[in-house]
Coordinates of C-alpha atoms in Angstrom, one line a residue:
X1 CA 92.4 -83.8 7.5
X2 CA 95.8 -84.6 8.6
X3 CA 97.0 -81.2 6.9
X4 CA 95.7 -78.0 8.5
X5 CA 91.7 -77.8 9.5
X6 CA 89.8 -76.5 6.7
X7 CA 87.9 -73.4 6.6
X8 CA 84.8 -75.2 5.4
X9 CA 83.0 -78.8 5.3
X10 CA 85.4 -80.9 2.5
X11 CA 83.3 -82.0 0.0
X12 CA 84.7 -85.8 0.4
X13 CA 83.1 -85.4 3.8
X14 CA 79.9 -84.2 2.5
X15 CA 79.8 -87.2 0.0
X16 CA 81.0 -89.7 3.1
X17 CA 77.5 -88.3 4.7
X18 CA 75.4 -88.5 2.2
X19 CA 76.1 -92.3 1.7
X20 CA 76.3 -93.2 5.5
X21 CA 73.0 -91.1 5.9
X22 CA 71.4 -93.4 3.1
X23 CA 71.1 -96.0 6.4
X24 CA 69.1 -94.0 8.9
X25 CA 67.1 -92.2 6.1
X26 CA 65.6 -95.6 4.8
X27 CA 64.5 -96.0 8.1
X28 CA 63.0 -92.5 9.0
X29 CA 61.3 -92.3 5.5
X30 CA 59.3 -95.4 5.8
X31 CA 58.0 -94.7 9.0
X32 CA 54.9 -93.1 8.3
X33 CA 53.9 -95.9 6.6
X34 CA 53.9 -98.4 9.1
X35 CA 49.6 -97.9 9.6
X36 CA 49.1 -98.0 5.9
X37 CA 51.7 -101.0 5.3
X38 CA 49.7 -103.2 7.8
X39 CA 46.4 -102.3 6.6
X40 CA 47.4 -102.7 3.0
X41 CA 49.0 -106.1 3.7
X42 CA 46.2 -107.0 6.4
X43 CA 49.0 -108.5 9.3
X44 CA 50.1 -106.8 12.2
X45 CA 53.7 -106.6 13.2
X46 CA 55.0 -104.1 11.0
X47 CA 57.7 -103.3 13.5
X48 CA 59.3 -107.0 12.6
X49 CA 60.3 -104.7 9.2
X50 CA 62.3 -102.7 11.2
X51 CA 64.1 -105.6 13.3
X52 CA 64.9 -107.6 9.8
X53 CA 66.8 -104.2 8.5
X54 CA 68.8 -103.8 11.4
X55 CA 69.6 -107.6 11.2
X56 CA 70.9 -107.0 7.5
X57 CA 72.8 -103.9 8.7
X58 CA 74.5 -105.9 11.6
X59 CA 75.2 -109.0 8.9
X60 CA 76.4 -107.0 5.9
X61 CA 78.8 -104.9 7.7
X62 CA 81.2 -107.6 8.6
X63 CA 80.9 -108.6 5.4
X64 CA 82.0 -105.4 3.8
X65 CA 85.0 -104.3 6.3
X66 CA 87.7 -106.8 5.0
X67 CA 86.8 -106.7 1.5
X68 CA 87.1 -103.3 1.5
X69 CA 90.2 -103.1 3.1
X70 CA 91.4 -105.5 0.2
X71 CA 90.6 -104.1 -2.7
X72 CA 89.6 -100.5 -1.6
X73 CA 86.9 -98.8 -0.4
X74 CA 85.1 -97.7 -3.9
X75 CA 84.7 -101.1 -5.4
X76 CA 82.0 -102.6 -2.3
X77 CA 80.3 -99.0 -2.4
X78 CA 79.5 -100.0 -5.9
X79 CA 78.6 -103.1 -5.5
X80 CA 76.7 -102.1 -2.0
X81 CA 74.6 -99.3 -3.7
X82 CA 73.1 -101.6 -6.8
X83 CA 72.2 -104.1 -3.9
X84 CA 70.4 -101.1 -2.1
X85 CA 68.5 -99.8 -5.3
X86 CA 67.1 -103.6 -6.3
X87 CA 66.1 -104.1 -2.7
X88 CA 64.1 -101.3 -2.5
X89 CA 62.5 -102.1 -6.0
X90 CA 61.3 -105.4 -4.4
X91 CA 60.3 -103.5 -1.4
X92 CA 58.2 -101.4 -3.9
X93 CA 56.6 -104.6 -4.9
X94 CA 56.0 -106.8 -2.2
X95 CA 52.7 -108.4 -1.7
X96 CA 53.3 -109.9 2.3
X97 CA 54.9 -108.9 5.6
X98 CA 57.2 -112.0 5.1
X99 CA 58.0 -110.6 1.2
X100 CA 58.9 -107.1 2.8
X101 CA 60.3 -108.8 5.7
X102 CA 63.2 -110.4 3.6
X103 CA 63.4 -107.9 1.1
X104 CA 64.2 -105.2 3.9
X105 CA 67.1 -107.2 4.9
X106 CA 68.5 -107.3 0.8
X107 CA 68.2 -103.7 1.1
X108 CA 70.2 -103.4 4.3
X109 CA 72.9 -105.5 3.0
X110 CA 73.2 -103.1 0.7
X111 CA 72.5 -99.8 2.4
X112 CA 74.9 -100.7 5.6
X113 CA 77.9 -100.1 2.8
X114 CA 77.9 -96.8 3.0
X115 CA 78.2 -96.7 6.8
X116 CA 81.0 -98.9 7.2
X117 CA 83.0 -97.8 4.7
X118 CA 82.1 -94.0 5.3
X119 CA 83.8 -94.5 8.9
X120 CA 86.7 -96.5 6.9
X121 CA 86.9 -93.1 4.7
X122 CA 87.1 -90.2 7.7
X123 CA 89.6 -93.1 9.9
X124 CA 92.2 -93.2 6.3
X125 CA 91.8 -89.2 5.9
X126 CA 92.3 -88.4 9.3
X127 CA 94.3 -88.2 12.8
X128 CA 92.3 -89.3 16.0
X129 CA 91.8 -85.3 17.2
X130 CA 91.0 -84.6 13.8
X131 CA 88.8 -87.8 13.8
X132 CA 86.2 -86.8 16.4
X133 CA 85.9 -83.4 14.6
X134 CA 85.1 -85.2 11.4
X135 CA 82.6 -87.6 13.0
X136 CA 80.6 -84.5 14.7
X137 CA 80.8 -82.9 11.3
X138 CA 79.6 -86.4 9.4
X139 CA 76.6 -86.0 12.3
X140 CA 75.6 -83.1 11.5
X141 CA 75.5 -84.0 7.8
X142 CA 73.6 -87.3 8.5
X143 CA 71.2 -85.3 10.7
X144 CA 69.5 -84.2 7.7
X145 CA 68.3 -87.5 6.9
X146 CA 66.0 -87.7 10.5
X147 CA 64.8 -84.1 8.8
X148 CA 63.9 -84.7 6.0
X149 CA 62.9 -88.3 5.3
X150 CA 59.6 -88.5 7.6
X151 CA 58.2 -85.1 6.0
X152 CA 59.6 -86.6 3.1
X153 CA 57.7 -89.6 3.3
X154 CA 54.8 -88.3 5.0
X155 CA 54.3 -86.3 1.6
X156 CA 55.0 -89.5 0.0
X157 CA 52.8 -92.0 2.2
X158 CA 49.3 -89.4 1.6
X159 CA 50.3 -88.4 -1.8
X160 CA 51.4 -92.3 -3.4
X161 CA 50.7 -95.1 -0.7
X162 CA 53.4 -96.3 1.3
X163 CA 55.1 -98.2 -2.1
X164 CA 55.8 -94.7 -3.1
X165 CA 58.5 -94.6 -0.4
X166 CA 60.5 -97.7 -1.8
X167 CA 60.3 -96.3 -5.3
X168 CA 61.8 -92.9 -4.3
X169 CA 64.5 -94.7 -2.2
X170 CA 65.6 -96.7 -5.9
X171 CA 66.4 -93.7 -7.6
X172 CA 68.1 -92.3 -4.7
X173 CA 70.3 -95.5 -4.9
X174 CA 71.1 -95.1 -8.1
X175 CA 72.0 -91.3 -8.0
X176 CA 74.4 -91.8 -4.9
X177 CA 76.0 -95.0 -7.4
X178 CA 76.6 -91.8 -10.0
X179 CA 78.1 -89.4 -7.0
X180 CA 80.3 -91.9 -5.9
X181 CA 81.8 -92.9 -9.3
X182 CA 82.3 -89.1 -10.1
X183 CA 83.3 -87.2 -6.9
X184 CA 84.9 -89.9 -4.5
X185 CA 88.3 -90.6 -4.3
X186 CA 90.1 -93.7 -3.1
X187 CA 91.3 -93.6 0.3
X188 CA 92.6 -97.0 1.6
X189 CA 96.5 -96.5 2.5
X190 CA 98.9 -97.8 -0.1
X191 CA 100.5 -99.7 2.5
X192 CA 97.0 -101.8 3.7
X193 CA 97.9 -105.3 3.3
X194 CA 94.8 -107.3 3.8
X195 CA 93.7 -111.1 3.1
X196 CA 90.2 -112.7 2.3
X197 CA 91.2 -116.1 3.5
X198 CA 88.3 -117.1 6.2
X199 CA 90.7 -118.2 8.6
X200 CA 92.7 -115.0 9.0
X201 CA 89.4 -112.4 8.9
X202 CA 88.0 -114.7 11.5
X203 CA 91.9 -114.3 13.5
X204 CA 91.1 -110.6 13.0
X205 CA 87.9 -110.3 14.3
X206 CA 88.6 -112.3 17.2
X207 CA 91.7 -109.8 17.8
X208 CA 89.9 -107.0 17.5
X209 CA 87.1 -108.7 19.8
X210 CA 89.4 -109.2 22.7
X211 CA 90.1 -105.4 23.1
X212 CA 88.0 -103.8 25.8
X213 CA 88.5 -100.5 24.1
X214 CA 86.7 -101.1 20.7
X215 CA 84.0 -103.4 22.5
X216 CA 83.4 -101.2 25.1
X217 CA 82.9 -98.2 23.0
X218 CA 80.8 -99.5 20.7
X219 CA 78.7 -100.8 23.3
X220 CA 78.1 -97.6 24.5
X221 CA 77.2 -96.7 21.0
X222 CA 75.3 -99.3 20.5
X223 CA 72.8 -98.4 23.6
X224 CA 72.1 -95.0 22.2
X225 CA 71.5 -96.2 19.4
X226 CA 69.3 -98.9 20.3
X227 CA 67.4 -95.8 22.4
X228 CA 66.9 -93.9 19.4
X229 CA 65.4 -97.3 17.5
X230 CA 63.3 -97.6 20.3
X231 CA 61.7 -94.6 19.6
X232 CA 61.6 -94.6 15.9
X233 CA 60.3 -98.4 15.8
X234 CA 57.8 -98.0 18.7
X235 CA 56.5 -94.3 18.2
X236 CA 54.6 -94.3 15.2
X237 CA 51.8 -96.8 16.7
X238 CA 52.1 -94.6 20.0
X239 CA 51.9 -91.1 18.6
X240 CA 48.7 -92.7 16.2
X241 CA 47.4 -93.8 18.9
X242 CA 47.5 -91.4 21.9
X243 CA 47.7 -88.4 20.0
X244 CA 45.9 -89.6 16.4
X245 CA 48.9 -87.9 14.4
X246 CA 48.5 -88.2 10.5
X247 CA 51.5 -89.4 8.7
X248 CA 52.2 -85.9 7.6
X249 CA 52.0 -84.7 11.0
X250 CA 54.3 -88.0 12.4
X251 CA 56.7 -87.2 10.2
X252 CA 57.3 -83.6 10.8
X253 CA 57.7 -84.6 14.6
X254 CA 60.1 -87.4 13.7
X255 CA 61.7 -84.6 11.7
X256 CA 62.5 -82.4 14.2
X257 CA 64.8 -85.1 15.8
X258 CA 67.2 -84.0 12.8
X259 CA 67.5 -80.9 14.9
X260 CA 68.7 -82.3 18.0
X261 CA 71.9 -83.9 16.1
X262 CA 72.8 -80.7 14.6
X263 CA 72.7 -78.9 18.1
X264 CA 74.5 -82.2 19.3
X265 CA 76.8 -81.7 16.7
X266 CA 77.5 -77.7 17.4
X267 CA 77.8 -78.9 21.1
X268 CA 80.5 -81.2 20.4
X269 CA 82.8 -79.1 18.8
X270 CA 82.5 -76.7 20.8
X271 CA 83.4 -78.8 23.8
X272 CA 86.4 -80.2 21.5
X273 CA 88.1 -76.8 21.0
X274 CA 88.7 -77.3 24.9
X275 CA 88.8 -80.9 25.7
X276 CA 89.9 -84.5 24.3
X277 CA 87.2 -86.8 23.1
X278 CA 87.6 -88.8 26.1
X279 CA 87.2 -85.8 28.1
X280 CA 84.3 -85.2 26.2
X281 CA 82.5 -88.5 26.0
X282 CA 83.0 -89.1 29.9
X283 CA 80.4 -85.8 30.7
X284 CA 78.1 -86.8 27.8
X285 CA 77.0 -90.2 28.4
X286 CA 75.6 -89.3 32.1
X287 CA 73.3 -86.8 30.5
X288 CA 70.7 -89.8 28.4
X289 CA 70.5 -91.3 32.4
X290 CA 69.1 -88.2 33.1
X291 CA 66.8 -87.4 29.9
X292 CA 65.7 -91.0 30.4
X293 CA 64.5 -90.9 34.3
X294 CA 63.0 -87.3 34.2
X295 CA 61.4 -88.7 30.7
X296 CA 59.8 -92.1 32.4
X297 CA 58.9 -90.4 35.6
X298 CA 56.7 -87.7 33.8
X299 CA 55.4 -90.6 31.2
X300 CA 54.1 -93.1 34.1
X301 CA 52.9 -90.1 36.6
X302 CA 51.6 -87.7 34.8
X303 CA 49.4 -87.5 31.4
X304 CA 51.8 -85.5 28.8
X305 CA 50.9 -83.3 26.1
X306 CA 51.9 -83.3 22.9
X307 CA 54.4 -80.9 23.3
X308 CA 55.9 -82.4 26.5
X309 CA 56.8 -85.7 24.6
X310 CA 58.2 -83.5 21.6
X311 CA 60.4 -81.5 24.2
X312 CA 61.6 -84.9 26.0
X313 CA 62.2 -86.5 21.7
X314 CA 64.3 -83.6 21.4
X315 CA 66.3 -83.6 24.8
X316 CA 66.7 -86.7 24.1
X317 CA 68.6 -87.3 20.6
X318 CA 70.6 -84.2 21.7
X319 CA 72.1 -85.9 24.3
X320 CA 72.5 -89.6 22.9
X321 CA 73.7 -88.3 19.7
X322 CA 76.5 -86.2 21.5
X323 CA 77.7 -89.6 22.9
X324 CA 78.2 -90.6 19.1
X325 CA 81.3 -89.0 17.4
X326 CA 83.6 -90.0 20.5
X327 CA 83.0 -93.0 20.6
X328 CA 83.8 -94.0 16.5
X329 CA 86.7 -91.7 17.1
X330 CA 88.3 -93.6 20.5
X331 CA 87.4 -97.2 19.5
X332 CA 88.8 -96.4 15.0
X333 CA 92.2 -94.6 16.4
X334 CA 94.6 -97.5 17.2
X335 CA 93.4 -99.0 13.7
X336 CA 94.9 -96.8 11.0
X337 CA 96.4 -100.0 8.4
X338 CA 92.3 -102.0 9.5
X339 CA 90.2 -99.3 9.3
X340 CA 87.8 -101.1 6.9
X341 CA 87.6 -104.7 9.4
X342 CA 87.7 -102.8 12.8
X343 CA 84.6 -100.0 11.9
X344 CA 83.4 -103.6 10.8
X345 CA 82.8 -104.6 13.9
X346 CA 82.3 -101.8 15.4
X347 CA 79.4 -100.9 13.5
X348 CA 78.1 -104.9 13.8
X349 CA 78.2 -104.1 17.5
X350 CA 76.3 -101.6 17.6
X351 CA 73.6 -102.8 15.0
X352 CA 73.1 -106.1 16.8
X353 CA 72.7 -103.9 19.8
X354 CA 70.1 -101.6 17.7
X355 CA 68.4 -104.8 16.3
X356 CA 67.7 -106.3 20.1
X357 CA 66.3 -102.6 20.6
X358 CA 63.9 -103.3 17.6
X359 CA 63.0 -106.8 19.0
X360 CA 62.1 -105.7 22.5
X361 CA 60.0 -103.0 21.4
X362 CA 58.2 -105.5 19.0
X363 CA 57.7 -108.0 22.0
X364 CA 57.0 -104.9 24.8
X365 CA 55.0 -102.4 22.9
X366 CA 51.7 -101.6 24.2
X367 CA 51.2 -98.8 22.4
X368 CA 51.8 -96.3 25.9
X369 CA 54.0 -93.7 26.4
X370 CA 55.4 -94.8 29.4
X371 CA 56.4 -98.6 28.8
X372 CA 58.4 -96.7 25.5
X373 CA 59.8 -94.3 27.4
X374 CA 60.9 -97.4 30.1
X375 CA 62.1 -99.6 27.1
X376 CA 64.7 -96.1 26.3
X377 CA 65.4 -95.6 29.7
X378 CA 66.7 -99.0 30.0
X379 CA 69.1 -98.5 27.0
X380 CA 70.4 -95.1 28.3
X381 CA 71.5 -97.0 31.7
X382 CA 73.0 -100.1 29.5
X383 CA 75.1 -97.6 27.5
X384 CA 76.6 -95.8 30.7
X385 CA 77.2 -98.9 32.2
X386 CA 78.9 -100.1 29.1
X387 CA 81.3 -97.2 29.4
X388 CA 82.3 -97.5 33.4
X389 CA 82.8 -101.5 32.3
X390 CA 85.5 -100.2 29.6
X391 CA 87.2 -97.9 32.0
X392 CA 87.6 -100.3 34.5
X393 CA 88.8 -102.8 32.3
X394 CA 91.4 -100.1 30.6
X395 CA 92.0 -98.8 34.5
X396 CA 93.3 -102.8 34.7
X397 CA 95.2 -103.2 31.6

């Protein structure tokens, strides 16, 4: 979107969000499954599910970064899609938590190509201004995914069993491999010059490592996301639990958290038509602090309803998910001719930070409301203390 700003959503942007949705919609779908999966596979621990995807999603997308800065960003799409639809067959198929355990990673390796490279996509097409307006637009179009795939596989889950889910998510694979081939167009800059020799992607990385500007941003990404994992991982076993929700009723709960990106989204853009990202980002990531106390306070003291926890859910992912677009679009600008290796890392940042989310919720879950609500608290604080560590560092520099 270098030339002037559009009218109306592009359709390459649309496509980029379908395919970087494809990652947190494989998440949300499965969720109402996790009761059935660990009654069906007779083991507990279904959360460990969760914590192998995010390991494959933290794993694949450093993987995928240089190559597609190499040869392009359709070719690993390909490549990452077919990986995606034969993991989930084996999903489909498994017969043990340690089966599904390692077959969820195969499917992340595949899945996590459409996030890095979909940030690749809006960094080649677009200015940094532009960029932020892109990446609240992209959030908006990924928020669909939290809508739609728990009511989706809450349908799914009563109507099929929870192997239903893994089948669906195949044939979504291979339709997104079809869209891609027809609709997308190549967008890696002519003049990208990039090398697959180990030695120099490892120089690379470790450049891109040392600046306090990319680290630090993704950090604080990385915190709010690992808040919103800690709620999707741990919730299911709390909301069955406390509240006895059926996986149709889970799932239109999760689904409302769709919502609260698209207002996030609105909100951002709004505040861009009068402010910088930077600007913007520096208000937005007090606001999760405050979500996060009020949210613990009323969880420990007090005995909430239903609805209290779905009003905290939603005032929640509006204000993480603000924190979002900003931050791919500060820590991607400086990075126009390594697009493909820097979102790389970014998005390995912020997985590995996600995946530690999943494991402390798998170690620290009691199944209350209150040691969840601590467990997101604690990630709210870690990603605005990420943030005040990059602007002193940047206030140094």
């Amino acid at each position: 979107m270098t030339e002037a700003r559009p009218s109306r959503v592009p359709g390459w942007l649309v496509l980029v969000g379908a395919m970087s949705a494809i990652g947190p919609f494989t998440i949300d779908m499965y969720l109402p499954g996790f009761p059935a999966i660990e009654r069906e596979l007779a083991e507990d621990g279904v959360e460990r599910t969760m914590a192998a995807y995010l390991v494959g999603i933290t794993v694949g997308q450093l993987i995928y970064g240089p190559i597609s800065d190499r040869f392009g960003r359709k070719p690993p799409l390909y490549f990452g899609f077919v990986l995606y639809a034969l993991g989930a067959i084996g999903c489909a198929l498994a017969t043990s938590m340690t089966m599904l355990i390692v077959l969820r990673v195969l499917q992340a390796l595949g899945a996590c190509a459409g996030l890095v490279i979909g940030r690749a996509i809006v960094r080649d097409r677009c200015q940094p201004h532009e960029a932020a307006r892109a990446f609240a637009t992209l959030m908006a179009i990924i928020a669909l995914g939290p809508i739609l795939a728990p009511i989706l596989g809450g349908w799914v889950v009563s109507a099929t069993g929870w192997r239903g889910v893994f089948v669906f998510q195949a044939v979504l694979g291979a339709s997104m491999l079809i869209a891609m081939h027809v609709l997308l167009k190549e967008s890696r800059p002519t003049t990208a010059i990039a090398t697959l020799h180990p030695g120099e992607i490892a120089r690379r990385y470790w450049h891109l490592a040392r600046d306090p500007g990319l680290v630090g941003y993704s950090m604080v990404a990385g915190f709010g996301m690992g808040v919103m994992f800690c709620y999707v991982t741990g919730s299911p076993i709390v909301m069955s639990q406390a509240f006895q929700l059926t996986p149709d009723e889970f799932g239109w709960m999760l689904g409302l958290n769709g919502l609260a990106f698209m207002a996030a989204s609105r909100l951002n853009v709004m505040a861009l038509n009068r402010r910088g990202p930077a600007e913007v980002l520096n208000e937005a990531v007090v606001w999760p602090v405050v979500v996060g106390t009020v949210f613990f306070l009323l969880a420990l003291l007090l005995s909430l309803p239903l609805w209290g926890v779905i009003v905290a859910q939603l005032l929640y992912f509006v204000s993480t998910a603000r924190i979002m677009p900003h931050t791919s679009a500060l820590a991607l600008a400086p990075y126009g001719q390594e697009a493909g290796i820097a979102s790389a890392l970014m998005g390995s940042l912020q997985s590995f930070v996600a995946t530690l989310a999943g494991i402390a919720v798998a170690v620290f879950n009691d199944g209350t409301l209150h040691t969840l609500a601590l467990l997101m608290l604690g990630g709210s604080i870690l990603s605005f203390g990420s943030y005040r560590w990059a602007k002193w560092v940047a206030g140094r520099n």
